[in-house]
Short mmCIF file of C-alpha atoms and ligand atoms in Angstrom, two decimals:
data_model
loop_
_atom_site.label_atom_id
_atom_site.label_comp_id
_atom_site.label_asym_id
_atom_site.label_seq_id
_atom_site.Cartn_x
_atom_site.Cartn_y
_atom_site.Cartn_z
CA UNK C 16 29.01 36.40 0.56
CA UNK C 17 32.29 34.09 1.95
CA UNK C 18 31.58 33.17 5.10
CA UNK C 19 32.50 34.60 8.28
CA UNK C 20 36.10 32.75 9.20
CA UNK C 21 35.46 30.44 12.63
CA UNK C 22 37.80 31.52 15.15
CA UNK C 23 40.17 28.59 15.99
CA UNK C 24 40.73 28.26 19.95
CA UNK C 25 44.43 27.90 20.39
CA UNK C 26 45.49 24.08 22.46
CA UNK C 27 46.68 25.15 26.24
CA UNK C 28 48.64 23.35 28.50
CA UNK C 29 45.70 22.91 30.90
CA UNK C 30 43.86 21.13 27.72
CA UNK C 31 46.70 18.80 27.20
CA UNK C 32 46.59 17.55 30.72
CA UNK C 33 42.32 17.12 30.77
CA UNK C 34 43.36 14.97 27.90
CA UNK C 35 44.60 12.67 30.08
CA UNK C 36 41.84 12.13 32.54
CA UNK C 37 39.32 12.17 30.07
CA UNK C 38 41.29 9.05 28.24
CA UNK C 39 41.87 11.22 24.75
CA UNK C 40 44.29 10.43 22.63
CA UNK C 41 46.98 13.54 21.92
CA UNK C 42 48.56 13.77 18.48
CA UNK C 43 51.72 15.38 18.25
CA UNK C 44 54.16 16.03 15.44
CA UNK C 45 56.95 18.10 14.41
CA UNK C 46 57.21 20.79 12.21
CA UNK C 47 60.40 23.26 11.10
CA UNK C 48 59.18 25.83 8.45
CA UNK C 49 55.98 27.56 7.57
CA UNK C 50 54.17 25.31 4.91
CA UNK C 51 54.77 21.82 7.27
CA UNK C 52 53.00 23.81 9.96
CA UNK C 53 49.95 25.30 8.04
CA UNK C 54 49.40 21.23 6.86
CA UNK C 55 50.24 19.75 10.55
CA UNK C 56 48.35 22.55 11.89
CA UNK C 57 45.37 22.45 9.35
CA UNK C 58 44.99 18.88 10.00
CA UNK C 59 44.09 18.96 13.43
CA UNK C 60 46.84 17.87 15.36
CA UNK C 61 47.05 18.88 18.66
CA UNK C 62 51.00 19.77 19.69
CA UNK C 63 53.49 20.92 17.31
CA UNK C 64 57.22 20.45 18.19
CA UNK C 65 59.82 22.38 16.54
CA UNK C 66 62.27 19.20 17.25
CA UNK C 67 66.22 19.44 17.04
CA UNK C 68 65.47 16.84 14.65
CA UNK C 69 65.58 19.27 12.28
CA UNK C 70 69.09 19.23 11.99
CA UNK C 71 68.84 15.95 10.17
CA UNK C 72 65.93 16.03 8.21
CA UNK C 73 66.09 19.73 6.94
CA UNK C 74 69.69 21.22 7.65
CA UNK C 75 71.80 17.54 6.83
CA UNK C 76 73.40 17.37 9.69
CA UNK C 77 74.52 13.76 11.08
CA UNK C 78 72.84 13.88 14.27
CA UNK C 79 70.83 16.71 16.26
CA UNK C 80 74.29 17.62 18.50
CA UNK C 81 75.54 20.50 15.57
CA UNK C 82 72.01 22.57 15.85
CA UNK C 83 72.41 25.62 17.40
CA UNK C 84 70.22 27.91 19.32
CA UNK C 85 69.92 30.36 16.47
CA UNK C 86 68.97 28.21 13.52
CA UNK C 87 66.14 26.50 16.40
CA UNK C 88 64.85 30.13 16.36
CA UNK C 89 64.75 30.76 12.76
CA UNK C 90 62.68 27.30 12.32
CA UNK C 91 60.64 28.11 15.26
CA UNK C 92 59.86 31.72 13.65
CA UNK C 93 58.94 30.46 10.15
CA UNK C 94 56.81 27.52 11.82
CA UNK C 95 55.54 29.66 14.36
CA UNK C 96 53.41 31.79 11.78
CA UNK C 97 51.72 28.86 10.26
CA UNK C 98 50.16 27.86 13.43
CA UNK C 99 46.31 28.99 14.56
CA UNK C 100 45.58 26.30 16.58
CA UNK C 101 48.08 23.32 18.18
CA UNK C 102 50.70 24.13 21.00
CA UNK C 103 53.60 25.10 19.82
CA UNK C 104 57.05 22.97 21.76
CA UNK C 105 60.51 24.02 20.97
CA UNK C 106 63.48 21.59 21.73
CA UNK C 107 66.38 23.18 23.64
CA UNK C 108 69.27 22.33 21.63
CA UNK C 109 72.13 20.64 22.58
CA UNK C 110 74.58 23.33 23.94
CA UNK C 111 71.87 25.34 24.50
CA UNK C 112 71.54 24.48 28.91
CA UNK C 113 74.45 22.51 29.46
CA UNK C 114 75.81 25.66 31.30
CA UNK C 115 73.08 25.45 34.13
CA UNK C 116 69.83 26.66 34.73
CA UNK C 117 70.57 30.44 34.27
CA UNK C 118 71.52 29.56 30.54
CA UNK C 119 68.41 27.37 30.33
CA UNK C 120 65.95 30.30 31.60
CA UNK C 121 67.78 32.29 28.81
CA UNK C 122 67.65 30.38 25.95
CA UNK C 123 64.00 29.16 26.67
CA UNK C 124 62.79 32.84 27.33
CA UNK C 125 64.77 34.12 23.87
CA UNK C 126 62.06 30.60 22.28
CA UNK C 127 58.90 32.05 24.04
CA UNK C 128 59.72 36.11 23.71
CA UNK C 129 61.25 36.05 19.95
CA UNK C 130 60.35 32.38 18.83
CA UNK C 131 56.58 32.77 19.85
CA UNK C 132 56.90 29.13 21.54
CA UNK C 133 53.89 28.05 24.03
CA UNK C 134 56.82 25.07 25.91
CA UNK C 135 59.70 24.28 26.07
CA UNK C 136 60.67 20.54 25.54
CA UNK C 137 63.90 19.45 27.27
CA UNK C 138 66.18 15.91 27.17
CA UNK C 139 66.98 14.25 29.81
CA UNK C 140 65.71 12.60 33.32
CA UNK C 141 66.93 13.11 36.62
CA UNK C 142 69.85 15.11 36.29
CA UNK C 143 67.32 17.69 34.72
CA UNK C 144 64.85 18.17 37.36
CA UNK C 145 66.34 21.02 39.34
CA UNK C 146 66.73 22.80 35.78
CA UNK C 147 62.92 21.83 34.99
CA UNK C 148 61.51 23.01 38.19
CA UNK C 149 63.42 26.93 37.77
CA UNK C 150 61.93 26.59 34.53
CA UNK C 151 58.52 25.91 35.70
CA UNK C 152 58.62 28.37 38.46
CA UNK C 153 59.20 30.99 35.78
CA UNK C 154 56.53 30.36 34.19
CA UNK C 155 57.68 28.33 31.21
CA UNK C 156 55.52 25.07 30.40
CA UNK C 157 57.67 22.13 30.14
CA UNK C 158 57.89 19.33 28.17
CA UNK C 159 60.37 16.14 29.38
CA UNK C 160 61.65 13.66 26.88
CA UNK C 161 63.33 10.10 28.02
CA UNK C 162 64.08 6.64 26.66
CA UNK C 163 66.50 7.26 23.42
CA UNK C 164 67.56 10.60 23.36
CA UNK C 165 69.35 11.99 20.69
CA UNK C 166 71.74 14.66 21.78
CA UNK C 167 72.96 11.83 24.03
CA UNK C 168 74.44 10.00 20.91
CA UNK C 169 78.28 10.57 21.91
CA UNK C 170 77.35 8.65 25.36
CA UNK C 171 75.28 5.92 23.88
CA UNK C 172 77.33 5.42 21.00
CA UNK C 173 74.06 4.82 18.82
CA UNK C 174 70.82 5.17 18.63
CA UNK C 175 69.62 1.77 20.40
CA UNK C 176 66.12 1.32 21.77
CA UNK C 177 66.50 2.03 26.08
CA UNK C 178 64.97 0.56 29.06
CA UNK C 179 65.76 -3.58 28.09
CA UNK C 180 66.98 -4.34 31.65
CA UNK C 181 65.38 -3.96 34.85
CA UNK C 182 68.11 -2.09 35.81
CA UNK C 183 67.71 0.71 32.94
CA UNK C 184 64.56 -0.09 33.47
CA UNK C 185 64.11 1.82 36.75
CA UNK C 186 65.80 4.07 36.51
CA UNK C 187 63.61 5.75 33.42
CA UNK C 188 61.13 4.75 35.88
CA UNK C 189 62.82 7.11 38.40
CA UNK C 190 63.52 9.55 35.49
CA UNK C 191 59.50 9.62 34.64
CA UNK C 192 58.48 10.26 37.87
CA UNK C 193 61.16 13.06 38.58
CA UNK C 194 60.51 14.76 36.23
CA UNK C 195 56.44 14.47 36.82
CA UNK C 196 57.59 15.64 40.39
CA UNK C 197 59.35 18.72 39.23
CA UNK C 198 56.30 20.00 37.13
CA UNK C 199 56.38 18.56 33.60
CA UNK C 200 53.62 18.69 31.85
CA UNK C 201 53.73 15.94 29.49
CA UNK C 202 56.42 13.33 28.95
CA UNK C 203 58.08 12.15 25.50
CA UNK C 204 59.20 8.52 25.84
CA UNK C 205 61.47 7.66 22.74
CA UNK C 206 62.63 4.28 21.82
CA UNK C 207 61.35 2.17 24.85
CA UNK C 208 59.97 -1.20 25.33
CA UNK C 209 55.79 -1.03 25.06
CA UNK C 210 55.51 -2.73 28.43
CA UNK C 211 57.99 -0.22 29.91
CA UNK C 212 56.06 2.72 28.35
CA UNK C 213 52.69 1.11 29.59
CA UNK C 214 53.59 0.80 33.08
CA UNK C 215 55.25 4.98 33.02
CA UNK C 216 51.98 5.99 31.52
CA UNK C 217 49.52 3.87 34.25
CA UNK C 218 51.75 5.47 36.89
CA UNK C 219 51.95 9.16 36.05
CA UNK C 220 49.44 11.56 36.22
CA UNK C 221 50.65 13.81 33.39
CA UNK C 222 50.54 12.77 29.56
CA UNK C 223 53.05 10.16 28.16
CA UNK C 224 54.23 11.07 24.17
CA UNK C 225 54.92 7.84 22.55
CA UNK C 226 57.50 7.70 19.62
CA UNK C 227 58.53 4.25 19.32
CA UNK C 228 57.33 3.20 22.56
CA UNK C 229 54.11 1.36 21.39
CA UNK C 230 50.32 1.98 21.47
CA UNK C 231 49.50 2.51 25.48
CA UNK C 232 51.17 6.29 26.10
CA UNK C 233 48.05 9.25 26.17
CA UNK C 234 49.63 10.32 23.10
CA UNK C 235 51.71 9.82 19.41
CA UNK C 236 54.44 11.64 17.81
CA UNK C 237 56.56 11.09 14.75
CA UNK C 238 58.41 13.18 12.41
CA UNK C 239 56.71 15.26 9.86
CA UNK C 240 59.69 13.93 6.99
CA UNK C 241 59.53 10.30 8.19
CA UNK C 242 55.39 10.15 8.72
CA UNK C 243 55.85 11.95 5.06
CA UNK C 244 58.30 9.87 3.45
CA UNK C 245 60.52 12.56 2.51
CA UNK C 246 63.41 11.06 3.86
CA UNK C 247 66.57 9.23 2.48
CA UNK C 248 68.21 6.88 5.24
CA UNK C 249 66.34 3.59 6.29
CA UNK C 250 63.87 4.60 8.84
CA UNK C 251 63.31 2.83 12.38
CA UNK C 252 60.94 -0.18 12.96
CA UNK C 253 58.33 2.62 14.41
CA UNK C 254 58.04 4.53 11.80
CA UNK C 255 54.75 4.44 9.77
CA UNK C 256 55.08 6.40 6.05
CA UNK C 257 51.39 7.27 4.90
CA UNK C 258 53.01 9.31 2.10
CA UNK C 259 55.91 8.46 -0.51
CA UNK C 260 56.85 12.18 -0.95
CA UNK C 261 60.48 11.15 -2.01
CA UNK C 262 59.55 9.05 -4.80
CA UNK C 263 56.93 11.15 -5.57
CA UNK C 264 58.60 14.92 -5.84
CA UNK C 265 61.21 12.66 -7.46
CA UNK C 266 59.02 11.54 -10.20
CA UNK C 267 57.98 14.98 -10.40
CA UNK C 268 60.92 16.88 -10.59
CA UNK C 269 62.46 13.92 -13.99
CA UNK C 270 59.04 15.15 -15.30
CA UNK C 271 59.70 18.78 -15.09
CA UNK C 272 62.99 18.67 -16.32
CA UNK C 273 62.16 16.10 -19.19
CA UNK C 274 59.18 18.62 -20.22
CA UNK C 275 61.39 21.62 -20.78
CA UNK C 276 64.49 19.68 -22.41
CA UNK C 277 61.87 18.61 -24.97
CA UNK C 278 60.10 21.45 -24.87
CA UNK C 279 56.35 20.13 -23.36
CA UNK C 280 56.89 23.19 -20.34
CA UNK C 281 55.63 25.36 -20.93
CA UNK C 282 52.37 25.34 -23.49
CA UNK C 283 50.96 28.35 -25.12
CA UNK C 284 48.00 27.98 -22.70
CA UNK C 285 50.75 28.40 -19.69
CA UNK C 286 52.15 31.59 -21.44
CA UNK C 287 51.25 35.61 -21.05
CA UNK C 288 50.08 37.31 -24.43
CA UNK C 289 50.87 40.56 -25.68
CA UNK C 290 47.04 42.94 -25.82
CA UNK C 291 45.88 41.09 -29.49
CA UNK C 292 44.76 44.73 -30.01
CA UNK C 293 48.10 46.05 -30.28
CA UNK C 294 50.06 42.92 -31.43
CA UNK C 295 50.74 44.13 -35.11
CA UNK C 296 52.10 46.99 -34.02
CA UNK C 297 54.45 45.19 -31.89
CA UNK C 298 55.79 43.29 -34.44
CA UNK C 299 56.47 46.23 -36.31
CA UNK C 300 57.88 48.07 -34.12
CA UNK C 301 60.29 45.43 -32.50
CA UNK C 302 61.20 42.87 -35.21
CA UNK C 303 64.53 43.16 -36.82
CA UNK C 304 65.66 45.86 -34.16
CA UNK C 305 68.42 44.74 -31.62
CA UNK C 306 68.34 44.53 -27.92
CA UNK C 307 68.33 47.76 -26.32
CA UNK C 308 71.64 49.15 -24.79
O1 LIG B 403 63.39 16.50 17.81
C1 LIG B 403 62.46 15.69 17.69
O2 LIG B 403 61.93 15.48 16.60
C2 LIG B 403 62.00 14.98 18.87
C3 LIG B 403 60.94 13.94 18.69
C4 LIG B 403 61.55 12.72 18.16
C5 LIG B 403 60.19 13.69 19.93
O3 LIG B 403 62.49 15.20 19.93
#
């Protein structure tokens, strides 16, 4: 007999935050589709983010600005369904809030109601902690995200690692603790100096999420395509690749294709066989006669 399945107790938001106190480690990565969330999800790790970063690394987009609202949902659907265990974060697009906080209340409702999301995860510092408190006070777990952020690319004018000065310095400071102060439950710091990060994480009480901002935060997140090498542009100094998948669906797809152009794929043993018992008969009746119609 199979044995019985073992039912898999979803990650909450409460968990993520005991994490903290009890000095655990959180994993986090991202995920867009349905097979990248069965493996991230099978694996263990603890928060899966649906990231805007999916309009690079799966739509080809050149930054995460073009993403709407709609193709978030469609990636948050398809992920959504591969996922038993971690807590599942959505990214508000870019667009998506800019409006004010009625149009972020809709578009993270439309992620939770249709999009099955468990948080929301939102850019920004200060100027978002008005939004992130409405959010909060309806209910919707929230996830910060400061240092480098992406949709901000037009105002940077690249994607440069933050916090170097004292004066940008402080004020992610004042960011961190904002947004702690308006009911975030964890914080992503991207792209930030390890001593900055260090000193964020010693002085909040909710969870940092390091990605590029060294080993001290509670927690780690990367990309599912850069962790898995399936990407094509050079990847950032923080980036650790404990797969090759580019090379090696590469390798695999020459193979394929040099396998059917001289005729290795496929073998007699990866064929289907007419019943042996009425082959002849086959033959007899089919040989020699055209195609029908
Ligand atoms: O969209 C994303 O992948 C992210 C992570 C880099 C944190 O926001």
């Amino acid at each position: 007999m199979d044995p019985k399945p073992v039912a898999v107790s979803k990650i909450t938001v409460p968990q993520i935050l005991e994490r903290k106190l009890r000095g655990e480690k959180i994993t986090a990565l991202t995920a867009y589709d349905y097979p990248t969330a069965r493996l991230v999800d099978e694996a263990g790790i603890d928060i899966l983010l649906v990231g805007d970063s999916l309009a690079q690394v799966v739509l080809g987009y050149d930054s995460t600005v073009p993403v709407t609202a709609g193709e978030m949902l469609h990636h948050l659907r398809a992920a959504r369904r591969g996922v038993h265990r971690a807590l599942v974060v959505a990214d508000l697009p870019f667009g998506s809030y800019h409006l004010g906080e009625r149009e972020a209340l809709k578009t993270s409702l439309r992620f939770i109601k249709e999009g099955g999301a468990d948080a929301i995860k939102i850019e920004g510092g200060r100027k978002r902690a008005r939004m992130v408190r409405r959010m909060v006070n309806a209910e919707i777990p929230v996830m910060g995200h400061i240092g480098l952020t992406p949709q901000s690319i037009h105002r940077m004018g690249g994607y440069t690692v933050q916090g170097r000065t004292l004066e940008s310095a402080s004020e992610l400071l004042a960011d961190a603790q904002a947004l702690e102060d308006a009911g975030v439950f964890a914080l992503v710091l991207e792209a930030i100096p390890r001593e900055l990060a260090a000193m964020i994480t010693r002085r909040l009480r909710i969870p940092t999420i390091g990605i590029g901002a060294g080993p001290d935060c509670d927690g780690q997140i990367l990309v599912f395509h850069d962790l898995a090498g399936l990407t094509f542009e050079h990847s950032a100094k923080f980036v650790r690749h404990y797969a090759n998948l580019s090379r090696d669906l590469h390798e695999a797809l020459v193979q394929f294709r040099d396998d059917v152009v001289e005729g290795r794929y496929p073998t007699d043993e990866e064929s289907y066989h007419f019943p042996a018992a009425g082959l002849e008969q086959f033959e007899k009746e089919f040989s020699g006669r055209p195609m029908p119609g």
